[in-house]
Tab-separated table of C-alpha atoms in Angstrom:
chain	number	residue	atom	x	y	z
A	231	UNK	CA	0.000	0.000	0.000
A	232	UNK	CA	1.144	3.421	-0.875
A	233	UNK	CA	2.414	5.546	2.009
A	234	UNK	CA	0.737	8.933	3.021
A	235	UNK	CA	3.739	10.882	1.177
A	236	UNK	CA	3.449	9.358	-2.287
A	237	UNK	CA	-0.285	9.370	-2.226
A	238	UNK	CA	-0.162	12.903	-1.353
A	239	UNK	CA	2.721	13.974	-4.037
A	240	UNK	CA	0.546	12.018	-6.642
A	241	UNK	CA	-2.402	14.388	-5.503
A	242	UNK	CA	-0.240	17.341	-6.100
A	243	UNK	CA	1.139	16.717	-8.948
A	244	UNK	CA	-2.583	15.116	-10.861
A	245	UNK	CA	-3.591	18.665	-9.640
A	246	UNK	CA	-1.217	20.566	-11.554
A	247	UNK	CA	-1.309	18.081	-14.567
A	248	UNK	CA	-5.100	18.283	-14.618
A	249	UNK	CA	-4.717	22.106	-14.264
A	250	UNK	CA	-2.779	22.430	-17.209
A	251	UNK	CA	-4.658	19.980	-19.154
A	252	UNK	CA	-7.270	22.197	-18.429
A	253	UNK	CA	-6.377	25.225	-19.539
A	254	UNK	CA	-4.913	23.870	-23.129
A	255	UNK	CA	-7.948	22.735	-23.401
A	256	UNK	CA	-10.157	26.198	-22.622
A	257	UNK	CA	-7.472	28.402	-24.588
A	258	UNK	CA	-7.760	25.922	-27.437
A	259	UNK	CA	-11.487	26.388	-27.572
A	260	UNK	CA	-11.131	30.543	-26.874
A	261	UNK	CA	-8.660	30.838	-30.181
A	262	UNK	CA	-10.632	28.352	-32.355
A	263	UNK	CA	-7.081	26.018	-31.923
A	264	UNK	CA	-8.521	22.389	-32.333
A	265	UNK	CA	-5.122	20.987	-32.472
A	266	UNK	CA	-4.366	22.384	-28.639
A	267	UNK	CA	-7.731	20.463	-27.679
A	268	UNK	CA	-6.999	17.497	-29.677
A	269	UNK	CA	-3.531	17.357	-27.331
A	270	UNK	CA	-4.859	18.414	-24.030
A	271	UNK	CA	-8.583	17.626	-24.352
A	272	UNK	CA	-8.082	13.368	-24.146
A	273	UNK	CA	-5.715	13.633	-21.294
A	274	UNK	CA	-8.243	15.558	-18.702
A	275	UNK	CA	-9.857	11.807	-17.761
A	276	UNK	CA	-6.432	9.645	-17.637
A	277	UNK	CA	-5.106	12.170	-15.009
A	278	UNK	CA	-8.353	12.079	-13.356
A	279	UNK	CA	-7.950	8.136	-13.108
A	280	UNK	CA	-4.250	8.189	-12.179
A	281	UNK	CA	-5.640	10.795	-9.432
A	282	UNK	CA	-8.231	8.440	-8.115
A	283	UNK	CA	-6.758	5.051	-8.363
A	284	UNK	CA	-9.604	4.362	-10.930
A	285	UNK	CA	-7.492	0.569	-11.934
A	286	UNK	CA	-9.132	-0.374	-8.055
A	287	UNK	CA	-12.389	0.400	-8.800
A	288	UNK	CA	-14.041	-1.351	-12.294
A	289	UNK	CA	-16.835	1.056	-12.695
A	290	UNK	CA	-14.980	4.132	-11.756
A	291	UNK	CA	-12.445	3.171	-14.799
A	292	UNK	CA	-15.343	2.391	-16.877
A	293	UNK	CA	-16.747	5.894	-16.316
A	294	UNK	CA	-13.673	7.600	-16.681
A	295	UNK	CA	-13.096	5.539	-20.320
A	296	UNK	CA	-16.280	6.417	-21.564
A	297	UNK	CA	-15.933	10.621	-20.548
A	298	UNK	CA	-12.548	10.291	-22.370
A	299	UNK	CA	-14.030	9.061	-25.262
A	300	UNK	CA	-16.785	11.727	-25.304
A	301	UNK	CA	-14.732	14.205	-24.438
A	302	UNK	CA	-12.547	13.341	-27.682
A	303	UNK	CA	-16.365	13.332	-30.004
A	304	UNK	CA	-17.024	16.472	-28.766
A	305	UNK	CA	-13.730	18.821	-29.806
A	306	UNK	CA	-16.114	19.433	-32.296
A	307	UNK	CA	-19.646	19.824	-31.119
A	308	UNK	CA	-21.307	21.357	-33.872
A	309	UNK	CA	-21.254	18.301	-36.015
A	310	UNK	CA	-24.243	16.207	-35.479
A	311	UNK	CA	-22.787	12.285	-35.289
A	312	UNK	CA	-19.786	13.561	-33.158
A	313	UNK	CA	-22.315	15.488	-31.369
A	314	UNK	CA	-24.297	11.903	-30.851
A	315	UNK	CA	-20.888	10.160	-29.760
A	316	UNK	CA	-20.527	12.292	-27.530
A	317	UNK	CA	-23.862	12.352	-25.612
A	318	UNK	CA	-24.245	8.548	-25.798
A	319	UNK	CA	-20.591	8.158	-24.551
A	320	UNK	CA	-21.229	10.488	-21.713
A	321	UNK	CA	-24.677	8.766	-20.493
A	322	UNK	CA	-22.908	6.080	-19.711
A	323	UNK	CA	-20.238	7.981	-17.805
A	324	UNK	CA	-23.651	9.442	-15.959
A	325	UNK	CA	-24.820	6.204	-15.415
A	326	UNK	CA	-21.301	4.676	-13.650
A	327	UNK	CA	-21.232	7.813	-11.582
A	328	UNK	CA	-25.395	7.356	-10.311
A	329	UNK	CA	-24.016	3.808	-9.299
A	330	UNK	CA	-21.470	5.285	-7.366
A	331	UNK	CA	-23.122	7.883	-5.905
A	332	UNK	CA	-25.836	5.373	-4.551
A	333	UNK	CA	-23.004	2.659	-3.458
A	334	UNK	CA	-21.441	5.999	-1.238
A	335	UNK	CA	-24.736	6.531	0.221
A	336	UNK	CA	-26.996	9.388	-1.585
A	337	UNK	CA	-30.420	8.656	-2.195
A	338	UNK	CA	-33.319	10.540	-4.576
A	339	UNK	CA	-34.912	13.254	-1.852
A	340	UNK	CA	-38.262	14.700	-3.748
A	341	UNK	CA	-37.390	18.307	-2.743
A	342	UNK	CA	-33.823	17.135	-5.624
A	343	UNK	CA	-35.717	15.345	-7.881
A	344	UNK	CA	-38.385	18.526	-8.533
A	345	UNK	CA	-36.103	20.789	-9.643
A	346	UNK	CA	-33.906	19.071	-11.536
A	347	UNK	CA	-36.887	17.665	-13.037
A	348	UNK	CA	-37.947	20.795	-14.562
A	349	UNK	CA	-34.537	21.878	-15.636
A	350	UNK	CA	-34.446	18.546	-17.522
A	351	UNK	CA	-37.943	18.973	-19.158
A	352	UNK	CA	-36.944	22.853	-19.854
A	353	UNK	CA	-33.931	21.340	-21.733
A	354	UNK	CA	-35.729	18.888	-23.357
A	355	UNK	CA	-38.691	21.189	-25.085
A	356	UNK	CA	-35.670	23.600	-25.872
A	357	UNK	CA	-34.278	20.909	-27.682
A	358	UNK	CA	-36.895	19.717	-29.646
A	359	UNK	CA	-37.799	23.225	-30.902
A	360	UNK	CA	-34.240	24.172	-31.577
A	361	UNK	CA	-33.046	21.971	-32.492
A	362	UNK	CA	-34.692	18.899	-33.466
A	363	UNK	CA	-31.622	16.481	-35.103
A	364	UNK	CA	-29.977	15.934	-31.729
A	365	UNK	CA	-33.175	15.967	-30.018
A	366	UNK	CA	-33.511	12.367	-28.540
A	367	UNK	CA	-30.013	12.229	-27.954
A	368	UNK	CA	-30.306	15.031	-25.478
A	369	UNK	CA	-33.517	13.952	-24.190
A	370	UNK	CA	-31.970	10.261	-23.748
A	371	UNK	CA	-29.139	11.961	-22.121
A	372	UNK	CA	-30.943	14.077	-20.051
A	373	UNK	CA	-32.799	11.379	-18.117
A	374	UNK	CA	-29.089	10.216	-17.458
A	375	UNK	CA	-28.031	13.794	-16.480
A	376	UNK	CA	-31.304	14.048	-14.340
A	377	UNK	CA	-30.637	10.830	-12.163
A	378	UNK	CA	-27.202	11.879	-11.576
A	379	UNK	CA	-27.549	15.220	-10.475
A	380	UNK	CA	-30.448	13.730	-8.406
A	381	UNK	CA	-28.214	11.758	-6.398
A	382	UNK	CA	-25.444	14.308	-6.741
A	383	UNK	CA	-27.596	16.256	-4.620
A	384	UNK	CA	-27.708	14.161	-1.491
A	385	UNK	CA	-24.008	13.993	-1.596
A	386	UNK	CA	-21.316	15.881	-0.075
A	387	UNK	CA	-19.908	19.308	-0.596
A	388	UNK	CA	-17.970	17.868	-3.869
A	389	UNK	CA	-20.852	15.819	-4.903
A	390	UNK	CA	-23.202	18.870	-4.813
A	391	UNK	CA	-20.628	21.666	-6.290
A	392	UNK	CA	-19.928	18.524	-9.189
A	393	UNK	CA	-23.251	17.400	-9.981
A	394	UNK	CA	-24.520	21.349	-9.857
A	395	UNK	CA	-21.751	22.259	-12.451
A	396	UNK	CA	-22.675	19.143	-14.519
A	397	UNK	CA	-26.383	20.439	-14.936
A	398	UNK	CA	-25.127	24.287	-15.283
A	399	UNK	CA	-22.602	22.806	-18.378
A	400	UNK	CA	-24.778	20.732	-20.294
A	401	UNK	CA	-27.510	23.547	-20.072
A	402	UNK	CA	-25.207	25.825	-21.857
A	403	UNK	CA	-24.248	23.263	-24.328
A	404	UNK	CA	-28.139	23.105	-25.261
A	405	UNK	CA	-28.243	26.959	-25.224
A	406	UNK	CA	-24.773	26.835	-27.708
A	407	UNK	CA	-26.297	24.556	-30.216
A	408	UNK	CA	-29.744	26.577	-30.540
A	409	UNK	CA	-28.220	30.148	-30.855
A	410	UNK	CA	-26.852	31.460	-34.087
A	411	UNK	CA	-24.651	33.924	-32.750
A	412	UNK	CA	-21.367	33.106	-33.147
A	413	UNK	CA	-19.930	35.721	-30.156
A	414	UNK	CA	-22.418	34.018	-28.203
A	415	UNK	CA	-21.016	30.528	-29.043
A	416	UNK	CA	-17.529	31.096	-28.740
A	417	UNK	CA	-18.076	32.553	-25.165
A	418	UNK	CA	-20.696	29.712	-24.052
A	419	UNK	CA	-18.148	27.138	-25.540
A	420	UNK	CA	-15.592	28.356	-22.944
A	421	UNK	CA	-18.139	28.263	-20.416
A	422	UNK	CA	-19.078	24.386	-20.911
A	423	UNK	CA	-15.742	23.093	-20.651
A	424	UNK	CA	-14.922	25.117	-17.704
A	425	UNK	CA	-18.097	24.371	-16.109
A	426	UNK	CA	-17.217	20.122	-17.550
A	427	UNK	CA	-13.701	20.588	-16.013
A	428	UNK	CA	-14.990	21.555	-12.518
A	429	UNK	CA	-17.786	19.164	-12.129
A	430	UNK	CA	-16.079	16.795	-13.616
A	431	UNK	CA	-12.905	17.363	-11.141
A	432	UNK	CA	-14.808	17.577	-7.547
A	433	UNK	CA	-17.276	14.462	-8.785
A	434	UNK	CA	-14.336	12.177	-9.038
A	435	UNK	CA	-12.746	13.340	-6.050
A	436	UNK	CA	-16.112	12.660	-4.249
A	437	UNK	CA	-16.492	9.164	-5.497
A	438	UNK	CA	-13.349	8.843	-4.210
């Protein structure tokens, strides 16, 4: 078993990685760079797993594996079967993180489930009027979103902040793919990921 020291320099230094990772990855959205993201974009998850110890934990790894592989679909998100990658990758990355969530104790409280319940249907009708080609992939997704954030809810500190984030992110994307104004876009797309990067960072360290 790893001593306190090592576990704590791995900490420190999956911080700084993931920090840097991070910021490739938001500066190569901000200057329309897809070669930065293509670099920094796929390693975001693999720290995140070194950071956790995800080889101990099959679902965690699982989860992690299937966010990297959305995460890689959506460099570019305006382009529909990417786009559709990307969601169906990522509800399964919802799904292994409800199961964990549940396994550390949080349960569905009504007072949770109501209102992110009528974010999700708010999302959903946006969607479908906006944008009707990705429609039941978001509203597929959604449901996953919906359970997790649920559960997220009745979590700790991390859980909350991560599964509050989550929502907040994958709003925007909806807003980003229905709005024709390409200011607009650029800024919301900056917005997602560094909404994505948070949630996804305090969620794993929750599970965790």
């Amino acid at each position: 078993m790893p001593s306190g020291s090592s576990v704590t320099l791995v900490r420190r230094a999956t911080a700084l990685a993931y920090a840097v990772a991070a910021a490739g990855t938001i500066v190569g959205a901000a200057t329309h760079r897809p070669v930065v993201q293509t670099v920094c974009k796929p390693l975001l998850m693999p720290i995140l797993a070194v950071r956790s110890g995800a080889h101990r934990s099959p679902l965690l790894a699982a989860g992690l594996s299937a966010a990297t592989l959305g995460d890689v679909a959506m460099i570019d998100p305006d382009d529909d079967r990417r786009f559709t990658l990307g969601a169906s990758s990522f509800a399964v990355m919802q799904g292994c993180w409800s199961v964990l969530l549940y396994r550390n104790g949080s349960r569905a409280r009504p007072r949770h489930a109501l209102l992110r319940a009528a974010g999700w249907a708010g999302g959903a009708v946006l969607a479908t009027r906006r944008a009707p080609t990705i429609a039941p992939v978001s509203t597929a997704y959604g449901v996953a979103l919906g359970a997790m954030s649920v559960l997220g809810a009745d979590g700790d500190t991390r859980a909350v902040v991560g599964s509050t984030l989550f929502t907040v992110s994958d709003g925007m994307v909806l807003v980003r793919r229905t709005t024709a104004d390409a200011r607009l876009r650029d800024v919301l797309e900056v917005a997602v990921l560094a909404t994505y990067i948070g949630a996804q960072y305090a969620l794993v360290d929750s599970l965790t």
